[in-house]
Amino acid sequence: TVKAAQTARLDRARLALPLQNILAIAAQQAEQRGWHLYLVGGGVRDLLLADPDQPVTLNDLDLVVDGFHQSADVGAGVELARSLQALYPHARLDIHGKFQTAALLWHNDPDLDSLWIDIATARTEFYPYPAANPEVEASSIRQDLYRRDFTINALALRLTQPRANELLDFFGGLLDLRSKQICVLHSNSFIEDPTRIFRAVRFAVRLGFEIEPQTADFIRYAVSTTCRARDACLGESGRVVAPALQTRLKAELKYILQAPDWKPALKQLSDLGALSCLHPTLALDAELWQQLRLVDRWLRRFDPQQMFPHWQLLLDVLLARLAPLERGFVAQTLQLPKDSITRLTTLSQVQEQLTEALPKAPRPSQVVQLLKPYDVPMLMLVAVRSSERSHRQQIWKYLTRWSQIKAPLDGHDLKRLGYKQGRQFKQILERLLAATLDGEFGDGEFGERGGSDAASRARAERYLAEHYPLK
Ligand code: CTP
């Protein structure tokens, strides 16, 4: 039996005008074909949470078409997307997979900005009844919503007539929005899709909600039976993991780690035991926490423009906590970018080499020589994991100053002074740079000034005359 939905009305007029227009046109197209159309998922949630006095802009809309008939309309979503694209030729149409879902994408459109509309067809296969029966309509959209993650994401706003603007709430999502609860629809939800564990935490932290206690128990149960014990998550080497799950898990981790509130999110994931979904041995102990905070501080000071993806480096630090042989495996399983996989696979070797060599490198030029083969993310990773303060300081100075220092004279100067190009040329330039780094031309601190000022250049020329006299 189909439970009647709690209905309420939601005023679509609160949406920004271009969005209202496109939804009205989509609804018209659906009505002409005798279908119902719903806005579902995050869009409805965000519309309900938004400030009632401000127009709401959504970048990501999920629409579900209810085509009613048993099999004839399984492609209803795709057909609707095609009809919309004919009216909006600037939009790109992508059709995916055997479930026949379609996406319309606008890129930098003057009115619609970067809008993304997913259009799916509600599952109707179990309800071979005529279209006019409201119970059938209710059951297929209900069925579609029941497959979703949380009650607050399982609300639907009907866009088509009759009863347009009616909010369908079969599972108590409205109440959970008001009482700020993240609540699953059924006990198996996290076992069916472990990425929802990460989504629960992501929404809780982002919206300032609480994970409802029974839902938290379901998470712990899923972690202990599925993630920690076996194969649904990433597990240990040698396990085969569904590629679609890895991609979605990586996407969720990225969302969490690139959000400004990644710290409480990670803490909550750890409290729920969910980090063991990445690897059974991964735990957020005090040392790992310290490393994560440190890399975050370094990234913010050293790379405020976000030249490297910060989330990726945070994840590298997390995974570097695993045993060396497991790091690369988990990075590969998660399909992390190639540079992360290389970093995590070679980390223990680099760390060993630098731990041995850095104490024997008191001069800046020696530090530069040692560190220049490595890129910035690798050096940050080594630094935050090092237990030696002095190593961190050497790497920090290298990154912030020494790696940018140039000698006061370059190749053109050498030529002007009468040196001939050849093997010695390169050697002289290297020597000049080392002397600059070690403060031999400056008048100040050890290695603090390179300087292309006249005094430094004159000192460098005297140095050349003394050490490399022209024949
Ligand atoms: N969904 C789900 N289970 C998942 C992922 C998604 O049930 N593992 C459903 C939810 O109903 C969700 C909708 O698909 O609302 C769209 O997914 P997504 O775009 O990832 O989430 P949003 O809720 O739109 O969140 P966001 O605002 O962060 O994009």
PDB file of N, CA and C in Angstrom, residues 353-400:
ATOM      1  N   GLN A 353      65.765   9.129   2.581  1.00  0.00           N
ATOM      2  CA  GLN A 353      66.950   9.780   2.031  1.00  0.00           C
ATOM      3  C   GLN A 353      67.153  11.167   2.651  1.00  0.00           C
ATOM      4  N   LEU A 354      66.049  11.936   2.767  1.00  0.00           N
ATOM      5  CA  LEU A 354      66.182  13.294   3.294  1.00  0.00           C
ATOM      6  C   LEU A 354      66.480  13.287   4.801  1.00  0.00           C
ATOM      7  N   THR A 355      65.911  12.327   5.518  1.00  0.00           N
ATOM      8  CA  THR A 355      66.178  12.267   6.962  1.00  0.00           C
ATOM      9  C   THR A 355      67.665  12.031   7.206  1.00  0.00           C
ATOM     10  N   GLU A 356      68.253  11.283   6.328  1.00  0.00           N
ATOM     11  CA  GLU A 356      69.680  10.996   6.473  1.00  0.00           C
ATOM     12  C   GLU A 356      70.523  12.194   6.014  1.00  0.00           C
ATOM     13  N   ALA A 357      70.108  12.827   4.899  1.00  0.00           N
ATOM     14  CA  ALA A 357      70.979  13.836   4.290  1.00  0.00           C
ATOM     15  C   ALA A 357      70.826  15.236   4.893  1.00  0.00           C
ATOM     16  N   LEU A 358      69.625  15.602   5.325  1.00  0.00           N
ATOM     17  CA  LEU A 358      69.432  16.990   5.787  1.00  0.00           C
ATOM     18  C   LEU A 358      70.338  17.379   6.969  1.00  0.00           C
ATOM     19  N   PRO A 359      70.542  16.489   7.955  1.00  0.00           N
ATOM     20  CA  PRO A 359      71.430  16.895   9.056  1.00  0.00           C
ATOM     21  C   PRO A 359      72.870  17.147   8.595  1.00  0.00           C
ATOM     22  N   LYS A 360      73.220  16.603   7.426  1.00  0.00           N
ATOM     23  CA  LYS A 360      74.583  16.802   6.932  1.00  0.00           C
ATOM     24  C   LYS A 360      74.648  17.975   5.959  1.00  0.00           C
ATOM     25  N   ALA A 361      73.604  18.798   5.948  1.00  0.00           N
ATOM     26  CA  ALA A 361      73.572  19.916   5.003  1.00  0.00           C
ATOM     27  C   ALA A 361      73.374  21.233   5.747  1.00  0.00           C
ATOM     28  N   PRO A 362      74.461  21.747   6.390  1.00  0.00           N
ATOM     29  CA  PRO A 362      74.271  22.982   7.147  1.00  0.00           C
ATOM     30  C   PRO A 362      74.135  24.221   6.257  1.00  0.00           C
ATOM     31  N   ARG A 363      74.652  24.170   5.016  1.00  0.00           N
ATOM     32  CA  ARG A 363      74.646  25.381   4.191  1.00  0.00           C
ATOM     33  C   ARG A 363      73.403  25.406   3.285  1.00  0.00           C
ATOM     34  N   PRO A 364      72.836  26.599   3.070  1.00  0.00           N
ATOM     35  CA  PRO A 364      71.662  26.695   2.194  1.00  0.00           C
ATOM     36  C   PRO A 364      71.898  26.062   0.823  1.00  0.00           C
ATOM     37  N   SER A 365      73.093  26.246   0.261  1.00  0.00           N
ATOM     38  CA  SER A 365      73.338  25.689  -1.081  1.00  0.00           C
ATOM     39  C   SER A 365      73.239  24.167  -1.054  1.00  0.00           C
ATOM     40  N   GLN A 366      73.644  23.581   0.066  1.00  0.00           N
ATOM     41  CA  GLN A 366      73.541  22.107   0.167  1.00  0.00           C
ATOM     42  C   GLN A 366      72.073  21.685   0.282  1.00  0.00           C
ATOM     43  N   VAL A 367      71.305  22.463   1.020  1.00  0.00           N
ATOM     44  CA  VAL A 367      69.877  22.142   1.157  1.00  0.00           C
ATOM     45  C   VAL A 367      69.202  22.242  -0.214  1.00  0.00           C
ATOM     46  N   VAL A 368      69.541  23.305  -0.961  1.00  0.00           N
ATOM     47  CA  VAL A 368      68.940  23.484  -2.288  1.00  0.00           C
ATOM     48  C   VAL A 368      69.294  22.296  -3.178  1.00  0.00           C
ATOM     49  N   GLN A 369      70.535  21.903  -3.135  1.00  0.00           N
ATOM     50  CA  GLN A 369      70.980  20.765  -3.943  1.00  0.00           C
ATOM     51  C   GLN A 369      70.167  19.509  -3.614  1.00  0.00           C
ATOM     52  N   LEU A 370      69.917  19.318  -2.314  1.00  0.00           N
ATOM     53  CA  LEU A 370      69.183  18.122  -1.870  1.00  0.00           C
ATOM     54  C   LEU A 370      67.700  18.151  -2.244  1.00  0.00           C
ATOM     55  N   LEU A 371      67.100  19.343  -2.113  1.00  0.00           N
ATOM     56  CA  LEU A 371      65.640  19.400  -2.244  1.00  0.00           C
ATOM     57  C   LEU A 371      65.150  19.693  -3.651  1.00  0.00           C
ATOM     58  N   LYS A 372      66.045  20.199  -4.519  1.00  0.00           N
ATOM     59  CA  LYS A 372      65.514  20.644  -5.823  1.00  0.00           C
ATOM     60  C   LYS A 372      64.958  19.533  -6.713  1.00  0.00           C
ATOM     61  N   PRO A 373      65.326  18.256  -6.526  1.00  0.00           N
ATOM     62  CA  PRO A 373      64.659  17.258  -7.380  1.00  0.00           C
ATOM     63  C   PRO A 373      63.176  17.059  -7.067  1.00  0.00           C
ATOM     64  N   TYR A 374      62.695  17.590  -5.945  1.00  0.00           N
ATOM     65  CA  TYR A 374      61.308  17.274  -5.541  1.00  0.00           C
ATOM     66  C   TYR A 374      60.383  18.451  -5.739  1.00  0.00           C
ATOM     67  N   ASP A 375      59.099  18.126  -6.011  1.00  0.00           N
ATOM     68  CA  ASP A 375      58.148  19.229  -6.176  1.00  0.00           C
ATOM     69  C   ASP A 375      57.603  19.666  -4.811  1.00  0.00           C
ATOM     70  N   VAL A 376      56.888  20.789  -4.843  1.00  0.00           N
ATOM     71  CA  VAL A 376      56.435  21.407  -3.589  1.00  0.00           C
ATOM     72  C   VAL A 376      55.538  20.453  -2.770  1.00  0.00           C
ATOM     73  N   PRO A 377      54.517  19.800  -3.381  1.00  0.00           N
ATOM     74  CA  PRO A 377      53.679  18.921  -2.555  1.00  0.00           C
ATOM     75  C   PRO A 377      54.470  17.796  -1.883  1.00  0.00           C
ATOM     76  N   MET A 378      55.437  17.241  -2.599  1.00  0.00           N
ATOM     77  CA  MET A 378      56.235  16.164  -1.968  1.00  0.00           C
ATOM     78  C   MET A 378      57.002  16.711  -0.768  1.00  0.00           C
ATOM     79  N   LEU A 379      57.568  17.905  -0.918  1.00  0.00           N
ATOM     80  CA  LEU A 379      58.343  18.462   0.193  1.00  0.00           C
ATOM     81  C   LEU A 379      57.447  18.800   1.379  1.00  0.00           C
ATOM     82  N   MET A 380      56.249  19.274   1.091  1.00  0.00           N
ATOM     83  CA  MET A 380      55.327  19.569   2.199  1.00  0.00           C
ATOM     84  C   MET A 380      54.964  18.288   2.938  1.00  0.00           C
ATOM     85  N   LEU A 381      54.742  17.255   2.165  1.00  0.00           N
ATOM     86  CA  LEU A 381      54.362  15.978   2.770  1.00  0.00           C
ATOM     87  C   LEU A 381      55.491  15.462   3.674  1.00  0.00           C
ATOM     88  N   VAL A 382      56.718  15.539   3.171  1.00  0.00           N
ATOM     89  CA  VAL A 382      57.859  15.085   3.975  1.00  0.00           C
ATOM     90  C   VAL A 382      57.981  15.958   5.226  1.00  0.00           C
ATOM     91  N   ALA A 383      57.830  17.279   5.022  1.00  0.00           N
ATOM     92  CA  ALA A 383      58.034  18.203   6.145  1.00  0.00           C
ATOM     93  C   ALA A 383      57.040  17.953   7.269  1.00  0.00           C
ATOM     94  N   VAL A 384      55.756  17.866   6.930  1.00  0.00           N
ATOM     95  CA  VAL A 384      54.772  17.755   8.014  1.00  0.00           C
ATOM     96  C   VAL A 384      54.846  16.397   8.705  1.00  0.00           C
ATOM     97  N   ARG A 385      55.435  15.431   8.027  1.00  0.00           N
ATOM     98  CA  ARG A 385      55.563  14.113   8.655  1.00  0.00           C
ATOM     99  C   ARG A 385      56.858  13.970   9.448  1.00  0.00           C
ATOM    100  N   SER A 386      57.756  14.944   9.287  1.00  0.00           N
ATOM    101  CA  SER A 386      59.047  14.811   9.953  1.00  0.00           C
ATOM    102  C   SER A 386      58.928  15.120  11.447  1.00  0.00           C
ATOM    103  N   SER A 387      59.602  14.326  12.242  1.00  0.00           N
ATOM    104  CA  SER A 387      59.555  14.598  13.681  1.00  0.00           C
ATOM    105  C   SER A 387      60.642  15.609  14.070  1.00  0.00           C
ATOM    106  N   GLU A 388      61.527  15.937  13.133  1.00  0.00           N
ATOM    107  CA  GLU A 388      62.613  16.881  13.424  1.00  0.00           C
ATOM    108  C   GLU A 388      62.219  18.309  13.043  1.00  0.00           C
ATOM    109  N   ARG A 389      62.209  19.158  14.036  1.00  0.00           N
ATOM    110  CA  ARG A 389      61.849  20.554  13.765  1.00  0.00           C
ATOM    111  C   ARG A 389      62.815  21.192  12.760  1.00  0.00           C
ATOM    112  N   SER A 390      64.114  20.843  12.930  1.00  0.00           N
ATOM    113  CA  SER A 390      65.114  21.476  12.058  1.00  0.00           C
ATOM    114  C   SER A 390      64.898  21.097  10.593  1.00  0.00           C
ATOM    115  N   HIS A 391      64.412  19.876  10.335  1.00  0.00           N
ATOM    116  CA  HIS A 391      64.154  19.493   8.942  1.00  0.00           C
ATOM    117  C   HIS A 391      63.007  20.313   8.375  1.00  0.00           C
ATOM    118  N   ARG A 392      61.987  20.492   9.209  1.00  0.00           N
ATOM    119  CA  ARG A 392      60.846  21.308   8.748  1.00  0.00           C
ATOM    120  C   ARG A 392      61.311  22.729   8.423  1.00  0.00           C
ATOM    121  N   GLN A 393      62.214  23.245   9.292  1.00  0.00           N
ATOM    122  CA  GLN A 393      62.693  24.612   9.058  1.00  0.00           C
ATOM    123  C   GLN A 393      63.491  24.703   7.763  1.00  0.00           C
ATOM    124  N   GLN A 394      64.338  23.696   7.528  1.00  0.00           N
ATOM    125  CA  GLN A 394      65.140  23.720   6.293  1.00  0.00           C
ATOM    126  C   GLN A 394      64.224  23.699   5.066  1.00  0.00           C
ATOM    127  N   ILE A 395      63.212  22.831   5.113  1.00  0.00           N
ATOM    128  CA  ILE A 395      62.304  22.734   3.963  1.00  0.00           C
ATOM    129  C   ILE A 395      61.499  24.026   3.795  1.00  0.00           C
ATOM    130  N   TRP A 396      61.066  24.572   4.906  1.00  0.00           N
ATOM    131  CA  TRP A 396      60.295  25.823   4.846  1.00  0.00           C
ATOM    132  C   TRP A 396      61.123  26.951   4.214  1.00  0.00           C
ATOM    133  N   LYS A 397      62.395  27.056   4.668  1.00  0.00           N
ATOM    134  CA  LYS A 397      63.247  28.115   4.114  1.00  0.00           C
ATOM    135  C   LYS A 397      63.497  27.873   2.630  1.00  0.00           C
ATOM    136  N   TYR A 398      63.679  26.617   2.283  1.00  0.00           N
ATOM    137  CA  TYR A 398      63.891  26.299   0.868  1.00  0.00           C
ATOM    138  C   TYR A 398      62.676  26.754   0.053  1.00  0.00           C
ATOM    139  N   LEU A 399      61.485  26.371   0.534  1.00  0.00           N
ATOM    140  CA  LEU A 399      60.276  26.676  -0.237  1.00  0.00           C
ATOM    141  C   LEU A 399      59.995  28.174  -0.316  1.00  0.00           C
ATOM    142  N   THR A 400      60.218  28.860   0.793  1.00  0.00           N
ATOM    143  CA  THR A 400      59.808  30.265   0.803  1.00  0.00           C
ATOM    144  C   THR A 400      60.898  31.197   0.271  1.00  0.00           C
TER     145      THR A 400
END
